[in-house]
């Protein structure tokens, strides 16, 4: 990692891992470290964290495809956690991939701080969620890309797009992460 600029994306050939240095000794979860920590057959959960909703997507056991799952309407953190925990248990999730809303110039703004705080809150719970690896994945343009696809390829109405965009963005984020995992030997 580059200590000179810890808020930029690592331009590695296999992905867009986010570099960040915390004061604690928690590992930086990347496609390589997640791949080493989970077994074939284990499922991953993609999370698109918004201010009003949380989009969720689940992987298959071979990490080939991400499927949009559901959208959680955000209320209180404690209630959001109950819903996340239910999904983690139902699908036997072994790692989380949380979209990090990096600015277009590669810097981290307030939304990134909010996302990192959400991750820290998950890690401090002392339950099943706090035990899982949580990888941050650059989500720049994920919602825009999903919106474009829904308009151009699916001719979807604005109302229908609004209903599914968050879970579709979570699938887009998770798919990018899993594609990068595929490049790891």
C-alpha positions as YAML, in Angstrom:
chain: A
units: angstrom
residues:
- id: 1
  name: UNK
  ca: [0.00, 0.00, 0.00]
- id: 2
  name: UNK
  ca: [1.04, 3.55, -0.66]
- id: 3
  name: UNK
  ca: [1.32, 5.53, 2.57]
- id: 4
  name: UNK
  ca: [1.71, 8.80, 0.67]
- id: 5
  name: UNK
  ca: [-1.93, 8.94, -0.45]
- id: 6
  name: UNK
  ca: [-4.15, 6.54, 1.50]
- id: 7
  name: UNK
  ca: [-7.43, 7.84, 0.07]
- id: 8
  name: UNK
  ca: [-6.96, 6.82, -3.52]
- id: 9
  name: UNK
  ca: [-7.74, 3.67, -5.40]
- id: 10
  name: UNK
  ca: [-4.98, 1.21, -6.02]
- id: 11
  name: UNK
  ca: [-4.66, 1.00, -9.82]
- id: 12
  name: UNK
  ca: [-3.82, -2.69, -9.82]
- id: 13
  name: UNK
  ca: [-4.61, -4.68, -12.95]
- id: 14
  name: UNK
  ca: [-7.20, -6.84, -11.21]
- id: 15
  name: UNK
  ca: [-9.45, -4.30, -9.65]
- id: 16
  name: UNK
  ca: [-10.13, -1.15, -7.75]
- id: 17
  name: UNK
  ca: [-9.19, -2.01, -4.21]
- id: 18
  name: UNK
  ca: [-9.53, 0.94, -1.89]
- id: 19
  name: UNK
  ca: [-6.47, 1.76, 0.15]
- id: 20
  name: UNK
  ca: [-7.09, 2.99, 3.64]
- id: 21
  name: UNK
  ca: [-5.07, 2.91, 6.78]
- id: 22
  name: UNK
  ca: [-6.89, 2.59, 10.08]
- id: 23
  name: UNK
  ca: [-5.27, 2.95, 13.47]
- id: 24
  name: UNK
  ca: [-6.35, -0.56, 14.41]
- id: 25
  name: UNK
  ca: [-4.74, -3.73, 13.13]
- id: 26
  name: UNK
  ca: [-7.71, -4.91, 11.08]
- id: 27
  name: UNK
  ca: [-6.69, -6.37, 7.74]
- id: 28
  name: UNK
  ca: [-7.52, -4.57, 4.52]
- id: 29
  name: UNK
  ca: [-9.86, -7.00, 2.79]
- id: 30
  name: UNK
  ca: [-9.15, -7.20, -0.93]
- id: 31
  name: UNK
  ca: [-10.24, -9.74, -3.53]
- id: 32
  name: UNK
  ca: [-7.07, -11.72, -2.76]
- id: 33
  name: UNK
  ca: [-7.50, -11.76, 1.02]
- id: 34
  name: UNK
  ca: [-11.23, -12.52, 0.84]
- id: 35
  name: UNK
  ca: [-10.55, -15.36, -1.62]
- id: 36
  name: UNK
  ca: [-8.00, -16.78, 0.82]
- id: 37
  name: UNK
  ca: [-10.43, -16.45, 3.75]
- id: 38
  name: UNK
  ca: [-13.45, -18.17, 2.19]
- id: 39
  name: UNK
  ca: [-13.95, -21.55, 0.54]
- id: 40
  name: UNK
  ca: [-15.51, -22.43, -2.76]
- id: 41
  name: UNK
  ca: [-19.22, -22.76, -2.08]
- id: 42
  name: UNK
  ca: [-19.26, -19.87, 0.41]
- id: 43
  name: UNK
  ca: [-21.47, -16.96, -0.53]
- id: 44
  name: UNK
  ca: [-20.72, -13.24, -0.44]
- id: 45
  name: UNK
  ca: [-23.13, -10.39, 0.21]
- id: 46
  name: UNK
  ca: [-22.87, -7.16, -1.77]
- id: 47
  name: UNK
  ca: [-24.09, -4.02, -0.02]
- id: 48
  name: UNK
  ca: [-24.96, -0.68, -1.61]
- id: 49
  name: UNK
  ca: [-25.36, 1.64, 1.36]
- id: 50
  name: UNK
  ca: [-27.51, 4.68, 0.77]
- id: 51
  name: UNK
  ca: [-28.86, 7.31, 3.13]
- id: 52
  name: UNK
  ca: [-32.42, 5.95, 2.84]
- id: 53
  name: UNK
  ca: [-31.94, 2.38, 1.63]
- id: 54
  name: UNK
  ca: [-29.51, -0.52, 1.67]
- id: 55
  name: UNK
  ca: [-29.36, -2.56, -1.52]
- id: 56
  name: UNK
  ca: [-28.32, -6.20, -1.14]
- id: 57
  name: UNK
  ca: [-27.06, -8.78, -3.62]
- id: 58
  name: UNK
  ca: [-25.85, -12.33, -3.08]
- id: 59
  name: UNK
  ca: [-23.22, -14.35, -4.91]
- id: 60
  name: UNK
  ca: [-23.42, -17.91, -6.07]
- id: 61
  name: UNK
  ca: [-21.03, -20.36, -4.42]
- id: 62
  name: UNK
  ca: [-18.54, -20.26, -7.31]
- id: 63
  name: UNK
  ca: [-18.29, -16.45, -7.26]
- id: 64
  name: UNK
  ca: [-19.35, -16.24, -10.88]
- id: 65
  name: UNK
  ca: [-22.55, -14.23, -10.64]
- id: 66
  name: UNK
  ca: [-24.18, -11.73, -8.34]
- id: 67
  name: UNK
  ca: [-27.96, -11.69, -8.00]
- id: 68
  name: UNK
  ca: [-29.92, -8.67, -6.75]
- id: 69
  name: UNK
  ca: [-31.64, -9.75, -3.56]
- id: 70
  name: UNK
  ca: [-33.57, -7.04, -1.75]
- id: 71
  name: UNK
  ca: [-33.66, -3.45, -0.61]
- id: 72
  name: UNK
  ca: [-33.83, -2.57, 3.07]
- id: 73
  name: UNK
  ca: [-35.55, 0.70, 3.92]
- id: 74
  name: UNK
  ca: [-33.19, 2.30, 6.47]
- id: 75
  name: UNK
  ca: [-34.55, 3.25, 9.85]
- id: 76
  name: UNK
  ca: [-32.32, 2.86, 12.93]
- id: 77
  name: UNK
  ca: [-28.96, 1.13, 12.77]
- id: 78
  name: UNK
  ca: [-30.15, -1.53, 15.24]
- id: 79
  name: UNK
  ca: [-33.15, -2.39, 13.05]
- id: 80
  name: UNK
  ca: [-31.06, -2.38, 9.87]
- id: 81
  name: UNK
  ca: [-28.65, -4.81, 11.55]
- id: 82
  name: UNK
  ca: [-31.48, -7.21, 12.42]
- id: 83
  name: UNK
  ca: [-32.45, -7.35, 8.73]
- id: 84
  name: UNK
  ca: [-28.83, -7.73, 7.58]
- id: 85
  name: UNK
  ca: [-28.23, -10.49, 10.11]
- id: 86
  name: UNK
  ca: [-31.32, -12.37, 8.90]
- id: 87
  name: UNK
  ca: [-29.98, -12.27, 5.32]
- id: 88
  name: UNK
  ca: [-26.49, -13.35, 6.44]
- id: 89
  name: UNK
  ca: [-27.94, -16.33, 8.29]
- id: 90
  name: UNK
  ca: [-30.46, -17.32, 5.61]
- id: 91
  name: UNK
  ca: [-27.88, -17.33, 2.80]
- id: 92
  name: UNK
  ca: [-24.95, -18.49, 4.96]
- id: 93
  name: UNK
  ca: [-22.88, -15.46, 3.98]
- id: 94
  name: UNK
  ca: [-19.12, -15.69, 4.67]
- id: 95
  name: UNK
  ca: [-17.97, -12.18, 3.62]
- id: 96
  name: UNK
  ca: [-19.44, -8.75, 2.95]
- id: 97
  name: UNK
  ca: [-18.56, -6.45, 0.07]
- id: 98
  name: UNK
  ca: [-19.54, -2.90, 0.93]
- id: 99
  name: UNK
  ca: [-19.60, -0.29, -1.83]
- id: 100
  name: UNK
  ca: [-17.45, 2.73, -1.03]
- id: 101
  name: UNK
  ca: [-18.70, 5.93, -2.72]
- id: 102
  name: UNK
  ca: [-15.33, 7.39, -3.74]
- id: 103
  name: UNK
  ca: [-15.39, 10.77, -5.51]
- id: 104
  name: UNK
  ca: [-14.62, 10.86, -9.23]
- id: 105
  name: UNK
  ca: [-11.12, 12.22, -8.52]
- id: 106
  name: UNK
  ca: [-10.38, 9.28, -6.21]
- id: 107
  name: UNK
  ca: [-10.72, 11.15, -2.93]
- id: 108
  name: UNK
  ca: [-13.03, 10.22, -0.10]
- id: 109
  name: UNK
  ca: [-15.76, 12.60, 0.99]
- id: 110
  name: UNK
  ca: [-18.52, 12.59, 3.59]
- id: 111
  name: UNK
  ca: [-20.34, 9.61, 2.08]
- id: 112
  name: UNK
  ca: [-17.15, 7.53, 2.40]
- id: 113
  name: UNK
  ca: [-16.85, 8.58, 6.04]
- id: 114
  name: UNK
  ca: [-20.44, 7.48, 6.60]
- id: 115
  name: UNK
  ca: [-19.76, 4.13, 4.92]
- id: 116
  name: UNK
  ca: [-16.60, 3.56, 6.96]
- id: 117
  name: UNK
  ca: [-18.54, 4.41, 10.14]
- id: 118
  name: UNK
  ca: [-21.24, 1.91, 9.17]
- id: 119
  name: UNK
  ca: [-18.52, -0.74, 8.70]
- id: 120
  name: UNK
  ca: [-16.95, 0.14, 12.07]
- id: 121
  name: UNK
  ca: [-20.37, -0.10, 13.72]
- id: 122
  name: UNK
  ca: [-20.87, -3.56, 12.19]
- id: 123
  name: UNK
  ca: [-17.47, -4.66, 13.46]
- id: 124
  name: UNK
  ca: [-18.29, -3.46, 16.98]
- id: 125
  name: UNK
  ca: [-21.51, -5.44, 17.34]
- id: 126
  name: UNK
  ca: [-20.06, -8.61, 18.79]
- id: 127
  name: UNK
  ca: [-22.38, -10.83, 16.74]
- id: 128
  name: UNK
  ca: [-22.12, -12.85, 13.52]
- id: 129
  name: UNK
  ca: [-21.82, -9.67, 11.41]
- id: 130
  name: UNK
  ca: [-18.76, -8.52, 13.33]
- id: 131
  name: UNK
  ca: [-16.99, -11.82, 12.59]
- id: 132
  name: UNK
  ca: [-17.25, -11.54, 8.80]
- id: 133
  name: UNK
  ca: [-14.60, -10.01, 6.56]
- id: 134
  name: UNK
  ca: [-15.86, -6.69, 5.18]
- id: 135
  name: UNK
  ca: [-14.21, -5.57, 1.95]
- id: 136
  name: UNK
  ca: [-14.68, -2.03, 0.69]
- id: 137
  name: UNK
  ca: [-15.08, -1.78, -3.07]
- id: 138
  name: UNK
  ca: [-15.05, 1.40, -5.14]
- id: 139
  name: UNK
  ca: [-18.61, 1.90, -6.31]
- id: 140
  name: UNK
  ca: [-18.04, 4.93, -8.52]
- id: 141
  name: UNK
  ca: [-20.70, 5.09, -11.21]
- id: 142
  name: UNK
  ca: [-22.35, 1.81, -10.17]
- id: 143
  name: UNK
  ca: [-25.80, 3.35, -9.81]
- id: 144
  name: UNK
  ca: [-25.36, 5.36, -13.02]
- id: 145
  name: UNK
  ca: [-24.29, 2.24, -14.93]
- id: 146
  name: UNK
  ca: [-27.26, 0.27, -13.63]
- id: 147
  name: UNK
  ca: [-29.66, 3.14, -14.41]
- id: 148
  name: UNK
  ca: [-28.30, 3.36, -18.00]
- id: 149
  name: UNK
  ca: [-28.76, -0.36, -18.50]
- id: 150
  name: UNK
  ca: [-32.30, -0.29, -17.17]
- id: 151
  name: UNK
  ca: [-33.20, 2.56, -19.52]
- id: 152
  name: UNK
  ca: [-31.40, 1.52, -22.69]
- id: 153
  name: UNK
  ca: [-31.61, -2.26, -22.56]
- id: 154
  name: UNK
  ca: [-34.78, -2.81, -20.56]
- id: 155
  name: UNK
  ca: [-36.81, 0.32, -21.38]
- id: 156
  name: UNK
  ca: [-37.82, 0.42, -17.72]
- id: 157
  name: UNK
  ca: [-40.01, 3.17, -16.29]
- id: 158
  name: UNK
  ca: [-38.66, 5.58, -13.70]
- id: 159
  name: UNK
  ca: [-40.92, 4.09, -11.01]
- id: 160
  name: UNK
  ca: [-39.81, 0.51, -11.74]
- id: 161
  name: UNK
  ca: [-36.13, 1.60, -11.76]
- id: 162
  name: UNK
  ca: [-36.55, 3.27, -8.37]
- id: 163
  name: UNK
  ca: [-37.85, 0.01, -6.92]
- id: 164
  name: UNK
  ca: [-34.84, -2.08, -7.95]
- id: 165
  name: UNK
  ca: [-31.88, 0.25, -8.54]
- id: 166
  name: UNK
  ca: [-30.33, -0.21, -5.06]
- id: 167
  name: UNK
  ca: [-30.24, -4.00, -5.13]
- id: 168
  name: UNK
  ca: [-29.11, -3.91, -8.78]
- id: 169
  name: UNK
  ca: [-26.28, -1.53, -7.81]
- id: 170
  name: UNK
  ca: [-25.31, -3.94, -5.00]
- id: 171
  name: UNK
  ca: [-25.13, -6.73, -7.59]
- id: 172
  name: UNK
  ca: [-22.97, -4.53, -9.84]
- id: 173
  name: UNK
  ca: [-20.59, -3.81, -6.94]
- id: 174
  name: UNK
  ca: [-20.43, -7.46, -5.91]
- id: 175
  name: UNK
  ca: [-19.92, -8.63, -9.50]
- id: 176
  name: UNK
  ca: [-16.94, -6.29, -9.92]
- id: 177
  name: UNK
  ca: [-15.40, -7.59, -6.72]
- id: 178
  name: UNK
  ca: [-15.92, -11.23, -7.72]
- id: 179
  name: UNK
  ca: [-14.50, -10.57, -11.18]
- id: 180
  name: UNK
  ca: [-11.38, -9.25, -9.47]
- id: 181
  name: UNK
  ca: [-11.29, -12.36, -7.27]
- id: 182
  name: UNK
  ca: [-11.18, -14.40, -10.46]
- id: 183
  name: UNK
  ca: [-7.90, -12.76, -11.44]
- id: 184
  name: UNK
  ca: [-6.28, -13.76, -8.14]
- id: 185
  name: UNK
  ca: [-4.22, -16.93, -8.38]
...
